[in-house]
Amino acid sequence: MLTIGNKTFNSRLLLGTGKYPSFDVQKETVRVSESEILTFAVRRMNIFEPSQPNFLEQLDLSNYTLLPNTAGAKTAEEAVRIAKLAKASGLCDMVKVEIIGCDRSLLPDPIETLRATEMLLDEGFIVLPYTSDDVVLARRLCEMGVHAIMPGASPIGSGRGILNPLNLSFIIEQSNVPVIIDAGIGSPKDAAYAMELGADGVLLNTAVSEAGDPVKMACAMKLAIEAGRLGYEAGRMPERDYAVASSPMEGLVTN
Amino acid sequence: MKRTIELNGNRYEMPAEVGNVEELLSHLELAERIVIVELNRDILAKDAYDKPINDRDQIEIIHFVGGG
């Protein structure tokens, strides 16, 4: 079970809703993923084409917790504005703080993220900041009272997987709130690895939406996250430098 | 009286029959949609949609789209 704020979830896979080939594929992907938390972006509506279908409006919202992001914000103030807009829908009180500090790498701005987090906590939001894998920043965010912390594995949409497992394991070890590995997951092995490191969940989007078969990949990610979590709970064997035979050395039938 | 507002960043001539935000949403066929409205940079609560729209008001109609 994953607990964020006052809500509890069976699934440890948080799914992004961007860039799917079609709404039909997306609906099936969401269903198969068994995700209970879906991220969305907040945007100005194209009011002159109101008939455009909207994915969120096609969901049974009683089955999902919405996690709006503040993507597009470059400052804490912009992020707070977006978060308040999302909350005004009456559909959510959680927010993923996402403040990009570098247009090319899309890496988060740590200072604005910290400021926005403080402001949003003061406003009573359930706050999940997307951060870099900086260990001290993560600790400072935890001390501030965030409800989960979401360090990136590698740049958004890069699919490069976990670049700094040591930092992520330090963040996981020191955190007193759930750690969700967000961004950069490319394949099921990355998701399983994140969970084996002790993460509480994984947030991904492009790894599924850009897969050859998004529905099948959603299933693979779900299984990888379950497998990784089970492996973590089971406790892996120690690593050694040299071989240790699995078969007994007594009673050998050779000379 | 002619009213020109800024609607989602564009100049918009208010139709004569539209007086308030609720009527504007109906006119734009958005009444049944999940939207959030900002009036002059302040979020407008749903129970304040009867607020009249004045000349040169700034209105933003916001919604949720796919994102990660």
PDB file of C-alpha atoms in Angstrom:
ATOM      1  CA  MET A   1       0.000   0.000   0.000  1.00  0.00           C
ATOM      2  CA  LEU A   2       1.179   3.484  -0.855  1.00  0.00           C
ATOM      3  CA  THR A   3       0.003   6.306   1.406  1.00  0.00           C
ATOM      4  CA  ILE A   4       0.257   9.922   0.288  1.00  0.00           C
ATOM      5  CA  GLY A   5      -1.275  12.503   2.594  1.00  0.00           C
ATOM      6  CA  ASN A   6      -4.540  11.007   3.798  1.00  0.00           C
ATOM      7  CA  LYS A   7      -5.041   8.743   0.772  1.00  0.00           C
ATOM      8  CA  THR A   8      -4.002   5.124   0.334  1.00  0.00           C
ATOM      9  CA  PHE A   9      -3.357   3.379  -2.974  1.00  0.00           C
ATOM     10  CA  ASN A  10      -2.885  -0.232  -4.019  1.00  0.00           C
ATOM     11  CA  SER A  11      -0.903   0.665  -7.133  1.00  0.00           C
ATOM     12  CA  ARG A  12       2.628   2.014  -6.984  1.00  0.00           C
ATOM     13  CA  LEU A  13       2.550   3.115 -10.615  1.00  0.00           C
ATOM     14  CA  LEU A  14       1.632   6.743 -11.223  1.00  0.00           C
ATOM     15  CA  LEU A  15       0.857   7.356 -14.868  1.00  0.00           C
ATOM     16  CA  GLY A  16       1.226  10.450 -17.015  1.00  0.00           C
ATOM     17  CA  THR A  17      -1.466  11.202 -19.578  1.00  0.00           C
ATOM     18  CA  GLY A  18       0.504  13.004 -22.312  1.00  0.00           C
ATOM     19  CA  LYS A  19       1.357  12.047 -25.882  1.00  0.00           C
ATOM     20  CA  TYR A  20      -0.673   8.871 -26.456  1.00  0.00           C
ATOM     21  CA  PRO A  21      -1.376   7.862 -30.051  1.00  0.00           C
ATOM     22  CA  SER A  22      -5.155   7.955 -29.493  1.00  0.00           C
ATOM     23  CA  PHE A  23      -7.747   8.253 -26.743  1.00  0.00           C
ATOM     24  CA  ASP A  24      -8.758   4.628 -27.249  1.00  0.00           C
ATOM     25  CA  VAL A  25      -5.190   3.428 -26.742  1.00  0.00           C
ATOM     26  CA  GLN A  26      -4.834   5.744 -23.760  1.00  0.00           C
ATOM     27  CA  LYS A  27      -7.992   4.497 -22.089  1.00  0.00           C
ATOM     28  CA  GLU A  28      -6.883   0.905 -22.471  1.00  0.00           C
ATOM     29  CA  THR A  29      -3.384   1.789 -21.272  1.00  0.00           C
ATOM     30  CA  VAL A  30      -4.728   3.427 -18.128  1.00  0.00           C
ATOM     31  CA  ARG A  31      -6.999   0.449 -17.469  1.00  0.00           C
ATOM     32  CA  VAL A  32      -4.250  -2.141 -17.909  1.00  0.00           C
ATOM     33  CA  SER A  33      -1.737  -0.148 -15.844  1.00  0.00           C
ATOM     34  CA  GLU A  34      -4.094  -0.348 -12.832  1.00  0.00           C
ATOM     35  CA  SER A  35      -2.768   3.090 -11.900  1.00  0.00           C
ATOM     36  CA  GLU A  36      -4.867   4.999  -9.425  1.00  0.00           C
ATOM     37  CA  ILE A  37      -3.032   8.314  -9.704  1.00  0.00           C
ATOM     38  CA  LEU A  38      -2.977  10.113 -13.053  1.00  0.00           C
ATOM     39  CA  THR A  39      -1.054  13.279 -13.809  1.00  0.00           C
ATOM     40  CA  PHE A  40      -2.425  16.115 -15.918  1.00  0.00           C
ATOM     41  CA  ALA A  41      -1.242  19.521 -17.066  1.00  0.00           C
ATOM     42  CA  VAL A  42      -3.233  22.746 -16.678  1.00  0.00           C
ATOM     43  CA  ARG A  43      -3.596  24.826 -19.825  1.00  0.00           C
ATOM     44  CA  ARG A  44      -5.507  27.645 -21.410  1.00  0.00           C
ATOM     45  CA  MET A  45      -8.383  26.134 -23.363  1.00  0.00           C
ATOM     46  CA  ASN A  46      -8.663  26.453 -27.104  1.00  0.00           C
ATOM     47  CA  ILE A  47     -12.126  27.937 -26.737  1.00  0.00           C
ATOM     48  CA  PHE A  48     -12.678  28.353 -30.429  1.00  0.00           C
ATOM     49  CA  GLU A  49     -12.532  24.587 -30.886  1.00  0.00           C
ATOM     50  CA  PRO A  50     -14.467  23.450 -27.827  1.00  0.00           C
ATOM     51  CA  SER A  51     -15.512  20.178 -29.436  1.00  0.00           C
ATOM     52  CA  GLN A  52     -11.985  18.819 -29.063  1.00  0.00           C
ATOM     53  CA  PRO A  53     -12.218  15.668 -26.958  1.00  0.00           C
ATOM     54  CA  ASN A  54     -10.697  15.837 -23.516  1.00  0.00           C
ATOM     55  CA  PHE A  55      -9.286  12.713 -21.911  1.00  0.00           C
ATOM     56  CA  LEU A  56     -10.039  13.685 -18.340  1.00  0.00           C
ATOM     57  CA  GLU A  57     -13.707  14.169 -19.182  1.00  0.00           C
ATOM     58  CA  GLN A  58     -13.857  10.600 -20.472  1.00  0.00           C
ATOM     59  CA  LEU A  59     -12.644   9.075 -17.208  1.00  0.00           C
ATOM     60  CA  ASP A  60     -14.755   7.814 -14.329  1.00  0.00           C
ATOM     61  CA  LEU A  61     -13.149  10.191 -11.860  1.00  0.00           C
ATOM     62  CA  SER A  62     -14.391   8.217  -8.877  1.00  0.00           C
ATOM     63  CA  ASN A  63     -11.715   5.630  -9.739  1.00  0.00           C
ATOM     64  CA  TYR A  64      -8.760   7.990  -9.940  1.00  0.00           C
ATOM     65  CA  THR A  65      -6.871  10.570  -7.955  1.00  0.00           C
ATOM     66  CA  LEU A  66      -5.796  13.468 -10.140  1.00  0.00           C
ATOM     67  CA  LEU A  67      -2.289  14.782  -9.773  1.00  0.00           C
ATOM     68  CA  PRO A  68      -2.075  18.039 -11.724  1.00  0.00           C
ATOM     69  CA  ASN A  69       1.421  19.261 -12.465  1.00  0.00           C
ATOM     70  CA  THR A  70       2.651  22.835 -12.622  1.00  0.00           C
ATOM     71  CA  ALA A  71       4.538  22.256 -15.879  1.00  0.00           C
ATOM     72  CA  GLY A  72       5.022  25.496 -17.749  1.00  0.00           C
ATOM     73  CA  ALA A  73       5.870  27.394 -14.564  1.00  0.00           C
ATOM     74  CA  LYS A  74       9.328  28.917 -14.313  1.00  0.00           C
ATOM     75  CA  THR A  75       8.857  30.578 -10.947  1.00  0.00           C
ATOM     76  CA  ALA A  76       7.309  29.611  -7.627  1.00  0.00           C
ATOM     77  CA  GLU A  77       4.586  32.212  -8.098  1.00  0.00           C
ATOM     78  CA  GLU A  78       3.586  30.772 -11.477  1.00  0.00           C
ATOM     79  CA  ALA A  79       3.512  27.276  -9.992  1.00  0.00           C
ATOM     80  CA  VAL A  80       1.267  28.412  -7.145  1.00  0.00           C
ATOM     81  CA  ARG A  81      -1.095  30.079  -9.636  1.00  0.00           C
ATOM     82  CA  ILE A  82      -1.364  26.860 -11.662  1.00  0.00           C
ATOM     83  CA  ALA A  83      -1.863  24.756  -8.532  1.00  0.00           C
ATOM     84  CA  LYS A  84      -4.660  27.028  -7.346  1.00  0.00           C
ATOM     85  CA  LEU A  85      -6.348  26.859 -10.746  1.00  0.00           C
ATOM     86  CA  ALA A  86      -6.222  23.072 -10.621  1.00  0.00           C
ATOM     87  CA  LYS A  87      -7.653  22.991  -7.118  1.00  0.00           C
ATOM     88  CA  ALA A  88     -10.455  25.368  -8.122  1.00  0.00           C
ATOM     89  CA  SER A  89     -11.799  22.585 -10.345  1.00  0.00           C
ATOM     90  CA  GLY A  90     -12.903  20.928  -7.125  1.00  0.00           C
ATOM     91  CA  LEU A  91     -11.430  17.680  -8.414  1.00  0.00           C
ATOM     92  CA  CYS A  92      -8.090  17.535  -6.608  1.00  0.00           C
ATOM     93  CA  ASP A  93      -6.045  18.802  -3.716  1.00  0.00           C
ATOM     94  CA  MET A  94      -2.729  17.204  -4.693  1.00  0.00           C
ATOM     95  CA  VAL A  95      -0.149  18.919  -6.832  1.00  0.00           C
ATOM     96  CA  LYS A  96       3.076  17.876  -8.511  1.00  0.00           C
ATOM     97  CA  VAL A  97       5.406  20.854  -8.254  1.00  0.00           C
ATOM     98  CA  GLU A  98       7.253  20.975 -11.556  1.00  0.00           C
ATOM     99  CA  ILE A  99       9.321  24.079 -12.216  1.00  0.00           C
ATOM    100  CA  ILE A 100      11.742  23.697 -15.064  1.00  0.00           C
ATOM    101  CA  GLY A 101      15.031  25.542 -14.723  1.00  0.00           C
ATOM    102  CA  CYS A 102      16.695  24.530 -17.986  1.00  0.00           C
ATOM    103  CA  ASP A 103      14.867  24.405 -21.308  1.00  0.00           C
ATOM    104  CA  ARG A 104      17.221  21.902 -22.893  1.00  0.00           C
ATOM    105  CA  SER A 105      17.529  19.306 -20.136  1.00  0.00           C
ATOM    106  CA  LEU A 106      14.153  20.120 -18.545  1.00  0.00           C
ATOM    107  CA  LEU A 107      15.838  19.677 -15.188  1.00  0.00           C
ATOM    108  CA  PRO A 108      13.977  21.244 -12.279  1.00  0.00           C
ATOM    109  CA  ASP A 109      14.921  24.568 -10.728  1.00  0.00           C
ATOM    110  CA  PRO A 110      15.783  23.571  -7.152  1.00  0.00           C
ATOM    111  CA  ILE A 111      15.399  27.035  -5.641  1.00  0.00           C
ATOM    112  CA  GLU A 112      12.022  27.815  -7.187  1.00  0.00           C
ATOM    113  CA  THR A 113      10.859  24.284  -6.384  1.00  0.00           C
ATOM    114  CA  LEU A 114      11.748  24.765  -2.727  1.00  0.00           C
ATOM    115  CA  ARG A 115       9.994  28.152  -2.608  1.00  0.00           C
ATOM    116  CA  ALA A 116       6.855  26.877  -4.345  1.00  0.00           C
ATOM    117  CA  THR A 117       6.720  23.854  -2.074  1.00  0.00           C
ATOM    118  CA  GLU A 118       6.757  26.035   1.022  1.00  0.00           C
ATOM    119  CA  MET A 119       4.039  28.309  -0.376  1.00  0.00           C
ATOM    120  CA  LEU A 120       1.814  25.410  -1.419  1.00  0.00           C
ATOM    121  CA  LEU A 121       2.172  23.646   1.934  1.00  0.00           C
ATOM    122  CA  ASP A 122       1.095  26.892   3.592  1.00  0.00           C
ATOM    123  CA  GLU A 123      -1.971  26.914   1.326  1.00  0.00           C
ATOM    124  CA  GLY A 124      -2.905  23.419   2.483  1.00  0.00           C
ATOM    125  CA  PHE A 125      -2.091  21.451  -0.663  1.00  0.00           C
ATOM    126  CA  ILE A 126      -0.889  17.844  -0.701  1.00  0.00           C
ATOM    127  CA  VAL A 127       2.501  18.586  -2.232  1.00  0.00           C
ATOM    128  CA  LEU A 128       4.652  16.225  -4.308  1.00  0.00           C
ATOM    129  CA  PRO A 129       7.685  18.077  -5.649  1.00  0.00           C
ATOM    130  CA  TYR A 130       9.506  16.803  -8.712  1.00  0.00           C
ATOM    131  CA  THR A 131      13.179  17.388  -7.923  1.00  0.00           C
ATOM    132  CA  SER A 132      16.615  16.503  -9.127  1.00  0.00           C
ATOM    133  CA  ASP A 133      18.378  13.615  -7.356  1.00  0.00           C
ATOM    134  CA  ASP A 134      20.143  16.021  -4.991  1.00  0.00           C
ATOM    135  CA  VAL A 135      20.245  14.399  -1.571  1.00  0.00           C
ATOM    136  CA  VAL A 136      20.389  17.573   0.504  1.00  0.00           C
ATOM    137  CA  LEU A 137      17.595  19.256  -1.443  1.00  0.00           C
ATOM    138  CA  ALA A 138      15.474  16.149  -0.905  1.00  0.00           C
ATOM    139  CA  ARG A 139      16.151  16.300   2.822  1.00  0.00           C
ATOM    140  CA  ARG A 140      15.237  19.982   2.961  1.00  0.00           C
ATOM    141  CA  LEU A 141      11.965  19.275   1.147  1.00  0.00           C
ATOM    142  CA  CYS A 142      11.170  16.435   3.554  1.00  0.00           C
ATOM    143  CA  GLU A 143      11.861  18.674   6.546  1.00  0.00           C
ATOM    144  CA  MET A 144       9.479  21.218   5.081  1.00  0.00           C
ATOM    145  CA  GLY A 145       6.678  18.662   5.331  1.00  0.00           C
ATOM    146  CA  VAL A 146       6.061  17.474   1.776  1.00  0.00           C
ATOM    147  CA  HIS A 147       3.731  14.505   1.368  1.00  0.00           C
ATOM    148  CA  ALA A 148       5.997  12.653  -1.066  1.00  0.00           C
ATOM    149  CA  ILE A 149       9.210  13.451  -2.830  1.00  0.00           C
ATOM    150  CA  MET A 150       9.736  12.738  -6.522  1.00  0.00           C
ATOM    151  CA  PRO A 151      13.373  12.723  -7.636  1.00  0.00           C
ATOM    152  CA  GLY A 152      14.056  12.211 -11.320  1.00  0.00           C
ATOM    153  CA  ALA A 153      15.887   9.153 -12.614  1.00  0.00           C
ATOM    154  CA  SER A 154      17.165  11.072 -15.678  1.00  0.00           C
ATOM    155  CA  PRO A 155      15.832  13.956 -17.795  1.00  0.00           C
ATOM    156  CA  ILE A 156      12.110  13.991 -18.617  1.00  0.00           C
ATOM    157  CA  GLY A 157      11.282  11.952 -21.688  1.00  0.00           C
ATOM    158  CA  SER A 158      14.903  10.838 -22.171  1.00  0.00           C
ATOM    159  CA  GLY A 159      14.272   7.197 -21.320  1.00  0.00           C
ATOM    160  CA  ARG A 160      17.814   6.895 -20.013  1.00  0.00           C
ATOM    161  CA  GLY A 161      16.800   5.159 -16.833  1.00  0.00           C
ATOM    162  CA  ILE A 162      18.429   5.536 -13.445  1.00  0.00           C
ATOM    163  CA  LEU A 163      21.666   7.489 -13.813  1.00  0.00           C
ATOM    164  CA  ASN A 164      22.504   7.902 -10.141  1.00  0.00           C
ATOM    165  CA  PRO A 165      21.263   4.939  -8.121  1.00  0.00           C
ATOM    166  CA  LEU A 166      23.493   5.866  -5.189  1.00  0.00           C
ATOM    167  CA  ASN A 167      21.879   9.291  -4.766  1.00  0.00           C
ATOM    168  CA  LEU A 168      18.411   7.805  -5.117  1.00  0.00           C
ATOM    169  CA  SER A 169      19.194   5.202  -2.469  1.00  0.00           C
ATOM    170  CA  PHE A 170      20.448   7.939  -0.112  1.00  0.00           C
ATOM    171  CA  ILE A 171      17.237   9.907  -0.720  1.00  0.00           C
ATOM    172  CA  ILE A 172      15.138   6.808  -0.056  1.00  0.00           C
ATOM    173  CA  GLU A 173      17.090   5.942   3.083  1.00  0.00           C
ATOM    174  CA  GLN A 174      16.735   9.380   4.678  1.00  0.00           C
ATOM    175  CA  SER A 175      13.139  10.104   3.644  1.00  0.00           C
ATOM    176  CA  ASN A 176      10.246   9.898   6.077  1.00  0.00           C
ATOM    177  CA  VAL A 177       7.681  10.268   3.272  1.00  0.00           C
ATOM    178  CA  PRO A 178       7.121   8.166   0.135  1.00  0.00           C
ATOM    179  CA  VAL A 179       9.789   8.489  -2.561  1.00  0.00           C
ATOM    180  CA  ILE A 180       8.430   8.250  -6.093  1.00  0.00           C
ATOM    181  CA  ILE A 181      10.947   8.027  -8.902  1.00  0.00           C
ATOM    182  CA  ASP A 182       9.695  10.422 -11.541  1.00  0.00           C
ATOM    183  CA  ALA A 183      11.011  11.073 -15.044  1.00  0.00           C
ATOM    184  CA  GLY A 184      13.538   9.296 -17.215  1.00  0.00           C
ATOM    185  CA  ILE A 185      12.243   5.741 -16.842  1.00  0.00           C
ATOM    186  CA  GLY A 186      12.718   4.041 -20.213  1.00  0.00           C
ATOM    187  CA  SER A 187      11.915   0.380 -19.840  1.00  0.00           C
ATOM    188  CA  PRO A 188      10.560  -2.119 -17.306  1.00  0.00           C
ATOM    189  CA  LYS A 189      14.051  -2.859 -16.001  1.00  0.00           C
ATOM    190  CA  ASP A 190      14.389   0.785 -14.921  1.00  0.00           C
ATOM    191  CA  ALA A 191      11.075   0.638 -13.083  1.00  0.00           C
ATOM    192  CA  ALA A 192      12.001  -2.635 -11.379  1.00  0.00           C
ATOM    193  CA  TYR A 193      15.398  -1.196 -10.439  1.00  0.00           C
ATOM    194  CA  ALA A 194      13.789   1.877  -8.889  1.00  0.00           C
ATOM    195  CA  MET A 195      11.594  -0.345  -6.770  1.00  0.00           C
ATOM    196  CA  GLU A 196      14.480  -2.630  -5.807  1.00  0.00           C
ATOM    197  CA  LEU A 197      16.310   0.450  -4.552  1.00  0.00           C
ATOM    198  CA  GLY A 198      13.422   0.860  -2.141  1.00  0.00           C
ATOM    199  CA  ALA A 199      11.341   3.497  -3.907  1.00  0.00           C
ATOM    200  CA  ASP A 200       7.690   3.615  -2.909  1.00  0.00           C
ATOM    201  CA  GLY A 201       6.468   4.226  -6.426  1.00  0.00           C
ATOM    202  CA  VAL A 202       7.316   5.188  -9.987  1.00  0.00           C
ATOM    203  CA  LEU A 203       5.803   7.968 -12.084  1.00  0.00           C
ATOM    204  CA  LEU A 204       6.224   7.559 -15.837  1.00  0.00           C
ATOM    205  CA  ASN A 205       4.623   8.713 -19.055  1.00  0.00           C
ATOM    206  CA  THR A 206       6.733   8.591 -22.213  1.00  0.00           C
ATOM    207  CA  ALA A 207       8.052   5.088 -21.505  1.00  0.00           C
ATOM    208  CA  VAL A 208       4.493   3.884 -22.045  1.00  0.00           C
ATOM    209  CA  SER A 209       2.989   6.444 -24.409  1.00  0.00           C
ATOM    210  CA  GLU A 210       5.913   6.217 -26.836  1.00  0.00           C
ATOM    211  CA  ALA A 211       6.271   2.438 -26.650  1.00  0.00           C
ATOM    212  CA  GLY A 212       5.531   0.407 -29.777  1.00  0.00           C
ATOM    213  CA  ASP A 213       2.512  -1.021 -27.971  1.00  0.00           C
ATOM    214  CA  PRO A 214       1.569   1.287 -25.085  1.00  0.00           C
ATOM    215  CA  VAL A 215      -1.028  -1.100 -23.664  1.00  0.00           C
ATOM    216  CA  LYS A 216       1.425  -3.986 -23.481  1.00  0.00           C
ATOM    217  CA  MET A 217       4.116  -1.718 -22.046  1.00  0.00           C
ATOM    218  CA  ALA A 218       1.737  -0.486 -19.348  1.00  0.00           C
ATOM    219  CA  CYS A 219       1.205  -4.097 -18.347  1.00  0.00           C
ATOM    220  CA  ALA A 220       4.982  -4.695 -18.364  1.00  0.00           C
ATOM    221  CA  MET A 221       5.572  -1.642 -16.165  1.00  0.00           C
ATOM    222  CA  LYS A 222       2.901  -2.703 -13.722  1.00  0.00           C
ATOM    223  CA  LEU A 223       4.499  -6.159 -13.409  1.00  0.00           C
ATOM    224  CA  ALA A 224       8.027  -4.717 -13.189  1.00  0.00           C
ATOM    225  CA  ILE A 225       6.994  -2.413 -10.349  1.00  0.00           C
ATOM    226  CA  GLU A 226       5.306  -5.265  -8.516  1.00  0.00           C
ATOM    227  CA  ALA A 227       8.331  -7.520  -9.067  1.00  0.00           C
ATOM    228  CA  GLY A 228      10.784  -4.850  -7.971  1.00  0.00           C
ATOM    229  CA  ARG A 229       8.789  -4.121  -4.848  1.00  0.00           C
ATOM    230  CA  LEU A 230       8.514  -7.812  -3.935  1.00  0.00           C
ATOM    231  CA  GLY A 231      12.243  -8.217  -4.504  1.00  0.00           C
ATOM    232  CA  TYR A 232      12.953  -5.267  -2.252  1.00  0.00           C
ATOM    233  CA  GLU A 233      10.708  -6.610   0.485  1.00  0.00           C
ATOM    234  CA  ALA A 234      12.233 -10.095   0.142  1.00  0.00           C
ATOM    235  CA  GLY A 235      15.762  -8.717   0.556  1.00  0.00           C
ATOM    236  CA  ARG A 236      18.276  -9.617  -2.118  1.00  0.00           C
ATOM    237  CA  MET A 237      21.305 -11.888  -1.611  1.00  0.00           C
ATOM    238  CA  PRO A 238      24.660 -10.253  -0.950  1.00  0.00           C
ATOM    239  CA  GLU A 239      26.952  -9.560  -3.903  1.00  0.00           C
ATOM    240  CA  ARG A 240      30.358 -11.286  -3.879  1.00  0.00           C
ATOM    241  CA  ASP A 241      33.463 -11.008  -5.983  1.00  0.00           C
ATOM    242  CA  TYR A 242      33.930 -14.761  -6.522  1.00  0.00           C
ATOM    243  CA  ALA A 243      31.743 -17.735  -7.305  1.00  0.00           C
ATOM    244  CA  VAL A 244      30.089 -19.861  -4.620  1.00  0.00           C
ATOM    245  CA  ALA A 245      28.866 -23.224  -5.880  1.00  0.00           C
ATOM    246  CA  SER A 246      25.175 -23.989  -5.483  1.00  0.00           C
ATOM    247  CA  SER A 247      25.677 -27.771  -5.716  1.00  0.00           C
ATOM    248  CA  PRO A 248      27.299 -29.751  -2.862  1.00  0.00           C
ATOM    249  CA  MET A 249      31.010 -30.597  -3.138  1.00  0.00           C
ATOM    250  CA  GLU A 250      30.537 -33.922  -1.260  1.00  0.00           C
ATOM    251  CA  GLY A 251      29.748 -37.191  -3.040  1.00  0.00           C
ATOM    252  CA  LEU A 252      31.152 -36.122  -6.377  1.00  0.00           C
ATOM    253  CA  VAL A 253      30.833 -38.953  -8.944  1.00  0.00           C
ATOM    254  CA  THR A 254      33.920 -37.863 -10.879  1.00  0.00           C
ATOM    255  CA  ASN A 255      37.525 -38.712  -9.971  1.00  0.00           C
TER     256      ASN A 255
ATOM    257  CA  MET B   1     -23.201  48.921 -25.159  1.00  0.00           C
ATOM    258  CA  LYS B   2     -20.320  47.290 -26.970  1.00  0.00           C
ATOM    259  CA  ARG B   3     -17.963  45.332 -24.705  1.00  0.00           C
ATOM    260  CA  THR B   4     -14.572  44.081 -25.805  1.00  0.00           C
ATOM    261  CA  ILE B   5     -12.803  41.705 -23.467  1.00  0.00           C
ATOM    262  CA  GLU B   6      -9.584  39.749 -23.541  1.00  0.00           C
ATOM    263  CA  LEU B   7     -10.514  36.086 -23.676  1.00  0.00           C
ATOM    264  CA  ASN B   8      -7.669  33.588 -23.363  1.00  0.00           C
ATOM    265  CA  GLY B   9      -5.274  36.178 -24.693  1.00  0.00           C
ATOM    266  CA  ASN B  10      -7.414  37.189 -27.683  1.00  0.00           C
ATOM    267  CA  ARG B  11      -9.613  40.208 -28.265  1.00  0.00           C
ATOM    268  CA  TYR B  12     -13.215  39.122 -28.040  1.00  0.00           C
ATOM    269  CA  GLU B  13     -16.347  41.098 -28.829  1.00  0.00           C
ATOM    270  CA  MET B  14     -18.984  40.135 -26.302  1.00  0.00           C
ATOM    271  CA  PRO B  15     -22.272  39.070 -27.908  1.00  0.00           C
ATOM    272  CA  ALA B  16     -25.044  41.399 -26.733  1.00  0.00           C
ATOM    273  CA  GLU B  17     -27.038  38.582 -25.116  1.00  0.00           C
ATOM    274  CA  VAL B  18     -24.138  37.439 -22.916  1.00  0.00           C
ATOM    275  CA  GLY B  19     -24.097  39.216 -19.576  1.00  0.00           C
ATOM    276  CA  ASN B  20     -22.154  37.062 -17.158  1.00  0.00           C
ATOM    277  CA  VAL B  21     -19.634  34.237 -17.007  1.00  0.00           C
ATOM    278  CA  GLU B  22     -22.246  31.509 -16.887  1.00  0.00           C
ATOM    279  CA  GLU B  23     -23.828  32.834 -20.063  1.00  0.00           C
ATOM    280  CA  LEU B  24     -20.432  33.160 -21.718  1.00  0.00           C
ATOM    281  CA  LEU B  25     -19.653  29.503 -20.996  1.00  0.00           C
ATOM    282  CA  SER B  26     -23.031  28.482 -22.440  1.00  0.00           C
ATOM    283  CA  HIS B  27     -22.455  30.629 -25.494  1.00  0.00           C
ATOM    284  CA  LEU B  28     -19.079  28.950 -26.057  1.00  0.00           C
ATOM    285  CA  GLU B  29     -20.684  25.525 -25.497  1.00  0.00           C
ATOM    286  CA  LEU B  30     -18.531  24.963 -22.432  1.00  0.00           C
ATOM    287  CA  ALA B  31     -21.249  24.764 -19.790  1.00  0.00           C
ATOM    288  CA  GLU B  32     -20.926  20.994 -19.427  1.00  0.00           C
ATOM    289  CA  ARG B  33     -17.142  20.890 -19.617  1.00  0.00           C
ATOM    290  CA  ILE B  34     -14.603  20.720 -16.800  1.00  0.00           C
ATOM    291  CA  VAL B  35     -13.171  24.239 -16.824  1.00  0.00           C
ATOM    292  CA  ILE B  36     -11.766  26.761 -14.402  1.00  0.00           C
ATOM    293  CA  VAL B  37     -12.344  30.471 -14.952  1.00  0.00           C
ATOM    294  CA  GLU B  38     -10.116  33.372 -14.038  1.00  0.00           C
ATOM    295  CA  LEU B  39     -11.588  36.876 -14.117  1.00  0.00           C
ATOM    296  CA  ASN B  40      -8.998  39.633 -14.089  1.00  0.00           C
ATOM    297  CA  ARG B  41      -6.396  37.168 -12.754  1.00  0.00           C
ATOM    298  CA  ASP B  42      -8.596  36.028  -9.862  1.00  0.00           C
ATOM    299  CA  ILE B  43      -9.991  32.528  -9.817  1.00  0.00           C
ATOM    300  CA  LEU B  44     -13.749  32.662 -10.032  1.00  0.00           C
ATOM    301  CA  ALA B  45     -15.588  30.208  -7.790  1.00  0.00           C
ATOM    302  CA  LYS B  46     -18.402  28.338  -9.525  1.00  0.00           C
ATOM    303  CA  ASP B  47     -21.019  30.059  -7.384  1.00  0.00           C
ATOM    304  CA  ALA B  48     -19.743  33.413  -8.672  1.00  0.00           C
ATOM    305  CA  TYR B  49     -20.371  32.652 -12.355  1.00  0.00           C
ATOM    306  CA  ASP B  50     -23.294  35.084 -12.287  1.00  0.00           C
ATOM    307  CA  LYS B  51     -20.806  37.928 -12.033  1.00  0.00           C
ATOM    308  CA  PRO B  52     -21.375  40.396 -14.884  1.00  0.00           C
ATOM    309  CA  ILE B  53     -18.676  40.784 -17.505  1.00  0.00           C
ATOM    310  CA  ASN B  54     -17.560  44.345 -18.098  1.00  0.00           C
ATOM    311  CA  ASP B  55     -15.801  46.057 -20.953  1.00  0.00           C
ATOM    312  CA  ARG B  56     -12.042  45.322 -20.946  1.00  0.00           C
ATOM    313  CA  ASP B  57     -12.305  42.431 -18.501  1.00  0.00           C
ATOM    314  CA  GLN B  58      -9.686  39.760 -18.807  1.00  0.00           C
ATOM    315  CA  ILE B  59     -11.023  36.220 -18.791  1.00  0.00           C
ATOM    316  CA  GLU B  60      -9.061  32.981 -18.891  1.00  0.00           C
ATOM    317  CA  ILE B  61     -10.783  29.655 -19.410  1.00  0.00           C
ATOM    318  CA  ILE B  62      -8.502  26.866 -18.235  1.00  0.00           C
ATOM    319  CA  HIS B  63      -8.786  23.088 -18.414  1.00  0.00           C
ATOM    320  CA  PHE B  64      -6.828  19.914 -17.821  1.00  0.00           C
ATOM    321  CA  VAL B  65      -4.876  18.365 -20.676  1.00  0.00           C
ATOM    322  CA  GLY B  66      -2.644  15.313 -20.906  1.00  0.00           C
ATOM    323  CA  GLY B  67       0.693  15.720 -19.185  1.00  0.00           C
ATOM    324  CA  GLY B  68       3.304  13.860 -17.223  1.00  0.00           C
TER     325      GLY B  68
END
